[in-house]
mmCIF file of C-alpha atoms and ligand atoms in Angstrom:
data_model
loop_
_atom_site.group_PDB
_atom_site.id
_atom_site.type_symbol
_atom_site.label_atom_id
_atom_site.label_comp_id
_atom_site.label_asym_id
_atom_site.label_seq_id
_atom_site.Cartn_x
_atom_site.Cartn_y
_atom_site.Cartn_z
ATOM 1 C CA UNK A 1 -43.462 -54.875 -52.264
ATOM 2 C CA UNK A 2 -45.041 -51.614 -53.366
ATOM 3 C CA UNK A 3 -47.741 -50.314 -51.021
ATOM 4 C CA UNK A 4 -50.375 -48.316 -52.895
ATOM 5 C CA UNK A 5 -51.971 -45.462 -50.975
ATOM 6 C CA UNK A 6 -55.653 -44.552 -50.704
ATOM 7 C CA UNK A 7 -56.878 -41.039 -51.386
ATOM 8 C CA UNK A 8 -57.176 -40.525 -47.666
ATOM 9 C CA UNK A 9 -53.614 -41.650 -47.031
ATOM 10 C CA UNK A 10 -52.368 -39.348 -49.779
ATOM 11 C CA UNK A 11 -54.349 -36.513 -48.206
ATOM 12 C CA UNK A 12 -52.627 -37.163 -44.876
ATOM 13 C CA UNK A 13 -49.217 -37.241 -46.536
ATOM 14 C CA UNK A 14 -50.117 -33.962 -48.235
ATOM 15 C CA UNK A 15 -50.747 -32.416 -44.819
ATOM 16 C CA UNK A 16 -47.303 -33.559 -43.690
ATOM 17 C CA UNK A 17 -45.887 -32.246 -46.950
ATOM 18 C CA UNK A 18 -47.489 -28.855 -46.543
ATOM 19 C CA UNK A 19 -45.906 -28.462 -43.140
ATOM 20 C CA UNK A 20 -42.544 -29.512 -44.566
ATOM 21 C CA UNK A 21 -42.846 -26.967 -47.381
ATOM 22 C CA UNK A 22 -43.581 -24.258 -44.816
ATOM 23 C CA UNK A 23 -40.539 -25.390 -42.835
ATOM 24 C CA UNK A 24 -38.262 -25.109 -45.874
ATOM 25 C CA UNK A 25 -39.549 -21.644 -46.674
ATOM 26 C CA UNK A 26 -38.625 -20.567 -43.177
ATOM 27 C CA UNK A 27 -35.172 -22.099 -43.528
ATOM 28 C CA UNK A 28 -34.624 -20.094 -46.689
ATOM 29 C CA UNK A 29 -34.868 -16.958 -44.562
ATOM 30 C CA UNK A 30 -32.678 -18.232 -41.723
ATOM 31 C CA UNK A 31 -29.753 -19.743 -43.595
ATOM 32 C CA UNK A 32 -26.948 -17.214 -43.833
ATOM 33 C CA UNK A 33 -23.246 -16.953 -42.966
ATOM 34 C CA UNK A 34 -22.589 -17.553 -39.264
ATOM 35 C CA UNK A 35 -25.580 -19.834 -38.659
ATOM 36 C CA UNK A 36 -24.732 -23.437 -37.746
ATOM 37 C CA UNK A 37 -26.469 -26.474 -39.155
ATOM 38 C CA UNK A 38 -27.044 -27.589 -35.553
ATOM 39 C CA UNK A 39 -29.068 -24.411 -34.995
ATOM 40 C CA UNK A 40 -31.008 -25.159 -38.181
ATOM 41 C CA UNK A 41 -31.573 -28.706 -36.945
ATOM 42 C CA UNK A 42 -32.889 -27.501 -33.607
ATOM 43 C CA UNK A 43 -35.098 -24.932 -35.302
ATOM 44 C CA UNK A 44 -36.655 -27.636 -37.515
ATOM 45 C CA UNK A 45 -37.137 -29.921 -34.536
ATOM 46 C CA UNK A 46 -38.940 -27.177 -32.576
ATOM 47 C CA UNK A 47 -40.985 -26.033 -35.592
ATOM 48 C CA UNK A 48 -42.272 -29.551 -36.237
ATOM 49 C CA UNK A 49 -43.093 -30.169 -32.584
ATOM 50 C CA UNK A 50 -44.940 -26.863 -32.343
ATOM 51 C CA UNK A 51 -47.073 -28.017 -35.260
ATOM 52 C CA UNK A 52 -47.887 -31.432 -33.825
ATOM 53 C CA UNK A 53 -45.393 -33.293 -35.993
ATOM 54 C CA UNK A 54 -41.916 -34.777 -35.583
ATOM 55 C CA UNK A 55 -38.861 -35.661 -37.619
ATOM 56 C CA UNK A 56 -38.873 -39.262 -38.780
ATOM 57 C CA UNK A 57 -35.097 -39.251 -39.181
ATOM 58 C CA UNK A 58 -34.412 -39.147 -35.463
ATOM 59 C CA UNK A 59 -33.684 -42.734 -34.437
ATOM 60 C CA UNK A 60 -33.989 -44.072 -37.983
ATOM 61 C CA UNK A 61 -31.335 -46.814 -38.245
ATOM 62 C CA UNK A 62 -29.649 -45.122 -35.312
ATOM 63 C CA UNK A 63 -29.556 -41.661 -36.929
ATOM 64 C CA UNK A 64 -29.188 -39.054 -34.180
ATOM 65 C CA UNK A 65 -30.596 -35.847 -35.655
ATOM 66 C CA UNK A 66 -33.843 -34.354 -36.914
ATOM 67 C CA UNK A 67 -32.310 -33.286 -40.237
ATOM 68 C CA UNK A 68 -29.521 -34.155 -42.633
ATOM 69 C CA UNK A 69 -27.285 -31.192 -43.447
ATOM 70 C CA UNK A 70 -24.808 -31.744 -46.262
ATOM 71 C CA UNK A 71 -22.337 -28.960 -47.028
ATOM 72 C CA UNK A 72 -20.474 -28.382 -50.327
ATOM 73 C CA UNK A 73 -18.869 -31.719 -51.343
ATOM 74 C CA UNK A 74 -21.154 -33.678 -49.033
ATOM 75 C CA UNK A 75 -23.745 -35.429 -51.171
ATOM 76 C CA UNK A 76 -26.265 -36.487 -48.542
ATOM 77 C CA UNK A 77 -26.851 -37.653 -44.957
ATOM 78 C CA UNK A 78 -24.383 -35.176 -43.447
ATOM 79 C CA UNK A 79 -24.685 -34.571 -39.706
ATOM 80 C CA UNK A 80 -25.700 -31.169 -38.357
ATOM 81 C CA UNK A 81 -22.646 -29.544 -36.751
ATOM 82 C CA UNK A 82 -21.708 -26.672 -34.515
ATOM 83 C CA UNK A 83 -19.340 -24.876 -36.861
ATOM 84 C CA UNK A 84 -20.817 -21.844 -38.635
ATOM 85 C CA UNK A 85 -21.752 -21.833 -42.298
ATOM 86 C CA UNK A 86 -19.536 -19.587 -44.393
ATOM 87 C CA UNK A 87 -20.431 -17.190 -47.176
ATOM 88 C CA UNK A 88 -20.235 -19.113 -50.450
ATOM 89 C CA UNK A 89 -21.141 -22.504 -48.974
ATOM 90 C CA UNK A 90 -24.065 -24.480 -50.300
ATOM 91 C CA UNK A 91 -25.962 -26.672 -47.859
ATOM 92 C CA UNK A 92 -28.621 -29.301 -48.463
ATOM 93 C CA UNK A 93 -31.169 -29.642 -45.682
ATOM 94 C CA UNK A 94 -33.163 -32.876 -45.891
ATOM 95 C CA UNK A 95 -36.168 -33.410 -43.611
ATOM 96 C CA UNK A 96 -38.644 -36.270 -43.263
ATOM 97 C CA UNK A 97 -41.799 -35.147 -41.438
ATOM 98 C CA UNK A 98 -44.143 -37.461 -39.570
ATOM 99 C CA UNK A 99 -47.571 -35.924 -39.031
ATOM 100 C CA UNK A 100 -50.126 -38.314 -37.541
ATOM 101 C CA UNK A 101 -48.191 -41.295 -38.919
ATOM 102 C CA UNK A 102 -48.080 -39.967 -42.493
ATOM 103 C CA UNK A 103 -44.639 -39.077 -43.873
ATOM 104 C CA UNK A 104 -43.268 -36.546 -46.331
ATOM 105 C CA UNK A 105 -39.643 -36.178 -47.429
ATOM 106 C CA UNK A 106 -38.100 -33.099 -49.014
ATOM 107 C CA UNK A 107 -34.630 -31.617 -49.413
ATOM 108 C CA UNK A 108 -33.506 -28.242 -50.674
ATOM 109 C CA UNK A 109 -30.060 -26.877 -51.298
ATOM 110 C CA UNK A 110 -29.534 -23.371 -49.924
ATOM 111 C CA UNK A 111 -26.954 -20.793 -50.865
ATOM 112 C CA UNK A 112 -25.181 -19.320 -47.835
ATOM 113 C CA UNK A 113 -24.950 -15.634 -48.660
ATOM 114 C CA UNK A 114 -23.587 -14.983 -52.093
ATOM 115 C CA UNK A 115 -22.247 -18.083 -53.868
ATOM 116 C CA UNK A 116 -20.154 -18.547 -56.999
ATOM 117 C CA UNK A 117 -21.798 -18.621 -60.412
ATOM 118 C CA UNK A 118 -20.797 -22.273 -60.656
ATOM 119 C CA UNK A 119 -22.537 -23.163 -57.415
ATOM 120 C CA UNK A 120 -25.642 -21.232 -58.488
ATOM 121 C CA UNK A 121 -25.774 -23.067 -61.824
ATOM 122 C CA UNK A 122 -25.330 -26.438 -60.087
ATOM 123 C CA UNK A 123 -28.226 -25.660 -57.747
ATOM 124 C CA UNK A 124 -30.465 -24.544 -60.603
ATOM 125 C CA UNK A 125 -29.623 -27.661 -62.602
ATOM 126 C CA UNK A 126 -30.450 -30.018 -59.754
ATOM 127 C CA UNK A 127 -33.748 -28.248 -59.084
ATOM 128 C CA UNK A 128 -34.646 -28.379 -62.762
ATOM 129 C CA UNK A 129 -33.662 -32.067 -62.873
ATOM 130 C CA UNK A 130 -36.165 -32.749 -60.107
ATOM 131 C CA UNK A 131 -39.001 -31.084 -62.017
ATOM 132 C CA UNK A 132 -38.044 -32.859 -65.247
ATOM 133 C CA UNK A 133 -38.289 -36.137 -63.338
ATOM 134 C CA UNK A 134 -41.635 -35.188 -61.808
ATOM 135 C CA UNK A 135 -43.105 -34.576 -65.281
ATOM 136 C CA UNK A 136 -42.465 -38.238 -66.070
ATOM 137 C CA UNK A 137 -44.095 -39.488 -62.857
ATOM 138 C CA UNK A 138 -47.301 -40.357 -64.676
ATOM 139 C CA UNK A 139 -49.332 -43.573 -64.362
ATOM 140 C CA UNK A 140 -48.474 -45.866 -67.264
ATOM 141 C CA UNK A 141 -44.911 -44.580 -67.598
ATOM 142 C CA UNK A 142 -42.062 -46.689 -66.287
ATOM 143 C CA UNK A 143 -39.506 -45.874 -63.610
ATOM 144 C CA UNK A 144 -36.771 -45.782 -66.236
ATOM 145 C CA UNK A 145 -38.565 -42.887 -67.925
ATOM 146 C CA UNK A 146 -37.978 -40.765 -64.826
ATOM 147 C CA UNK A 147 -34.343 -41.774 -64.455
ATOM 148 C CA UNK A 148 -33.563 -41.350 -68.110
ATOM 149 C CA UNK A 149 -35.072 -37.862 -68.308
ATOM 150 C CA UNK A 150 -33.090 -36.728 -65.271
ATOM 151 C CA UNK A 151 -29.811 -38.284 -66.361
ATOM 152 C CA UNK A 152 -30.042 -36.945 -69.916
ATOM 153 C CA UNK A 153 -30.733 -33.421 -68.723
ATOM 154 C CA UNK A 154 -28.035 -33.395 -66.013
ATOM 155 C CA UNK A 155 -25.328 -34.850 -68.239
ATOM 156 C CA UNK A 156 -26.338 -32.504 -71.047
ATOM 157 C CA UNK A 157 -25.568 -29.622 -68.692
ATOM 158 C CA UNK A 158 -22.070 -31.036 -68.112
ATOM 159 C CA UNK A 159 -22.724 -32.437 -64.632
ATOM 160 C CA UNK A 160 -23.062 -35.980 -63.313
ATOM 161 C CA UNK A 161 -25.900 -37.697 -61.495
ATOM 162 C CA UNK A 162 -25.145 -39.606 -58.297
ATOM 163 C CA UNK A 163 -25.847 -43.348 -58.634
ATOM 164 C CA UNK A 164 -25.217 -44.620 -55.118
ATOM 165 C CA UNK A 165 -28.362 -43.023 -53.636
ATOM 166 C CA UNK A 166 -31.871 -43.087 -55.044
ATOM 167 C CA UNK A 167 -35.392 -41.879 -54.472
ATOM 168 C CA UNK A 168 -37.861 -44.313 -52.934
ATOM 169 C CA UNK A 169 -41.419 -45.215 -52.177
ATOM 170 C CA UNK A 170 -42.676 -43.597 -48.982
ATOM 171 C CA UNK A 171 -45.739 -43.977 -46.769
ATOM 172 C CA UNK A 172 -45.688 -45.105 -43.180
ATOM 173 C CA UNK A 173 -41.985 -45.835 -43.590
ATOM 174 C CA UNK A 174 -39.267 -43.563 -44.970
ATOM 175 C CA UNK A 175 -37.918 -46.057 -47.444
ATOM 176 C CA UNK A 176 -40.430 -48.298 -49.194
ATOM 177 C CA UNK A 177 -40.262 -49.960 -52.597
ATOM 178 C CA UNK A 178 -39.614 -49.078 -55.334
ATOM 179 C CA UNK A 179 -36.122 -47.625 -55.548
ATOM 180 C CA UNK A 180 -36.352 -44.589 -57.816
ATOM 181 C CA UNK A 181 -33.169 -44.349 -59.857
ATOM 182 C CA UNK A 182 -32.133 -40.963 -61.203
ATOM 183 C CA UNK A 183 -30.513 -42.587 -64.228
ATOM 184 C CA UNK A 184 -31.584 -45.322 -66.582
ATOM 185 C CA UNK A 185 -33.276 -46.243 -69.806
ATOM 186 C CA UNK A 186 -36.677 -45.195 -71.076
ATOM 187 C CA UNK A 187 -39.330 -47.918 -71.161
ATOM 188 C CA UNK A 188 -37.503 -49.982 -68.525
ATOM 189 C CA UNK A 189 -38.338 -50.725 -64.913
ATOM 190 C CA UNK A 190 -41.679 -51.167 -63.238
ATOM 191 C CA UNK A 191 -44.781 -49.401 -64.472
ATOM 192 C CA UNK A 192 -46.022 -46.457 -62.404
ATOM 193 C CA UNK A 193 -49.541 -46.797 -61.020
ATOM 194 C CA UNK A 194 -52.115 -44.577 -59.404
ATOM 195 C CA UNK A 195 -51.720 -44.616 -55.640
ATOM 196 C CA UNK A 196 -47.943 -44.908 -55.682
ATOM 197 C CA UNK A 197 -46.143 -42.265 -53.636
ATOM 198 C CA UNK A 198 -42.437 -41.822 -54.331
ATOM 199 C CA UNK A 199 -39.642 -39.386 -53.754
ATOM 200 C CA UNK A 200 -37.547 -37.987 -56.554
ATOM 201 C CA UNK A 201 -34.315 -36.551 -55.199
ATOM 202 C CA UNK A 202 -31.566 -36.149 -57.779
ATOM 203 C CA UNK A 203 -28.118 -35.436 -56.355
ATOM 204 C CA UNK A 204 -26.116 -33.598 -58.981
ATOM 205 C CA UNK A 205 -22.314 -33.379 -58.900
ATOM 206 C CA UNK A 206 -20.003 -30.836 -60.470
ATOM 207 C CA UNK A 207 -17.405 -33.541 -61.094
ATOM 208 C CA UNK A 208 -17.743 -37.324 -61.225
ATOM 209 C CA UNK A 209 -20.761 -39.127 -59.801
ATOM 210 C CA UNK A 210 -18.660 -41.361 -57.561
ATOM 211 C CA UNK A 211 -19.183 -41.028 -53.846
ATOM 212 C CA UNK A 212 -17.340 -42.141 -50.756
ATOM 213 C CA UNK A 213 -18.586 -42.690 -47.244
ATOM 214 C CA UNK A 214 -17.099 -40.992 -44.191
ATOM 215 C CA UNK A 215 -16.026 -43.006 -41.158
ATOM 216 C CA UNK A 216 -19.295 -41.945 -39.489
ATOM 217 C CA UNK A 217 -21.027 -44.434 -41.879
ATOM 218 C CA UNK A 218 -23.602 -41.827 -42.895
ATOM 219 C CA UNK A 219 -22.025 -38.851 -44.641
ATOM 220 C CA UNK A 220 -21.573 -39.419 -48.366
ATOM 221 C CA UNK A 221 -19.298 -37.029 -50.224
ATOM 222 C CA UNK A 222 -17.873 -36.586 -53.704
ATOM 223 C CA UNK A 223 -14.585 -38.420 -54.319
ATOM 224 C CA UNK A 224 -13.089 -35.406 -56.102
ATOM 225 C CA UNK A 225 -14.068 -32.817 -53.483
ATOM 226 C CA UNK A 226 -16.280 -30.929 -55.945
ATOM 227 C CA UNK A 227 -19.726 -29.615 -55.089
ATOM 228 C CA UNK A 228 -22.969 -31.590 -54.948
ATOM 229 C CA UNK A 229 -26.532 -30.234 -54.807
ATOM 230 C CA UNK A 230 -29.950 -31.844 -54.320
ATOM 231 C CA UNK A 231 -33.646 -31.067 -54.380
ATOM 232 C CA UNK A 232 -36.243 -33.603 -53.338
ATOM 233 C CA UNK A 233 -40.022 -33.740 -53.379
ATOM 234 C CA UNK A 234 -42.542 -36.378 -52.369
ATOM 235 C CA UNK A 235 -44.857 -37.116 -55.298
ATOM 236 C CA UNK A 236 -48.221 -38.880 -55.487
ATOM 237 C CA UNK A 237 -49.087 -40.557 -58.784
ATOM 238 C CA UNK A 238 -52.791 -39.945 -59.387
ATOM 239 C CA UNK A 239 -55.310 -40.093 -62.195
ATOM 240 C CA UNK A 240 -54.771 -36.365 -62.544
ATOM 241 C CA UNK A 241 -51.018 -36.789 -62.971
ATOM 242 C CA UNK A 242 -48.208 -36.248 -60.473
ATOM 243 C CA UNK A 243 -49.089 -34.230 -57.383
ATOM 244 C CA UNK A 244 -46.203 -32.670 -55.477
ATOM 245 C CA UNK A 245 -47.045 -33.192 -51.806
ATOM 246 C CA UNK A 246 -44.150 -31.145 -50.446
ATOM 247 C CA UNK A 247 -44.907 -27.877 -52.194
ATOM 248 C CA UNK A 248 -47.576 -25.339 -51.202
HETATM 249 N N1 MF3 B 1 -34.263 -38.089 -48.300
HETATM 250 C C1 MF3 B 1 -33.347 -38.866 -47.517
HETATM 251 C C2 MF3 B 1 -33.230 -40.237 -48.103
HETATM 252 O O1 MF3 B 1 -34.179 -40.729 -48.644
HETATM 253 C C3 MF3 B 1 -33.800 -38.950 -46.107
HETATM 254 C C4 MF3 B 1 -32.850 -39.743 -45.290
HETATM 255 S S1 MF3 B 1 -33.375 -39.847 -43.698
HETATM 256 C C5 MF3 B 1 -32.089 -40.615 -42.870
HETATM 257 O O2 MF3 B 1 -32.180 -40.828 -48.050
HETATM 258 F F1 MF3 B 1 -32.482 -40.698 -41.657
HETATM 259 F F2 MF3 B 1 -31.878 -41.789 -43.414
HETATM 260 F F3 MF3 B 1 -31.028 -39.893 -42.980
HETATM 261 CO CO1 CO B 2 -35.649 -39.324 -49.484
#
């Protein structure tokens, strides 16, 4: 069941999103060789608390951290760890903020120091894929229009789009209907309506799209060991078009 949001609810989610955007901008300055993803996790946790918010991930289906931190071939839902990031790594930090009961979900991939040209291009492609998807998040369009635009662009760049994880509706819960596929056919799927709030979060792989799950039952990684990158925003579908809630 899709829960449509009122203007007031969207406004509250936008407040959560603004805080999350500020958090990511701070991370961009902190992430460098030698820093651990556990330190990043604790920084996010403290930053949110200081601002009257909290991470919605903590305790979600038994998840034990405030952030997901997925390094190199890890696609998503990696655990923060105590080993230092190395120059040339890429790391996706995914945070779901709860501010006064309203949620916002956003992930960015960060370069750790200087990274290879290939890693840089992968990151740029996944960020661009997100914005190409957002352009299609217009009332009257269908979900397949978003997925198709993302898939076509990503594959055209010689990469693959992960199929085992999707975007989602979001509101008072992290994962609401609908599932937002990052691949698909134009004109297919449910019709987008004003008041829907969804995430778009394409995970783009250097190699094949296939993923495997670690024994921890959370960490998803590429089967071929190649890199994966991801950018995610929370988007409100309004009469004025898509509004990105997790960007200042
Ligand atoms: N953006 C991530 C997702 O939708 C957030 C996951 S939160 C977790 O999958 F707690 F499930 F990890
Ligand atoms: Co999400």
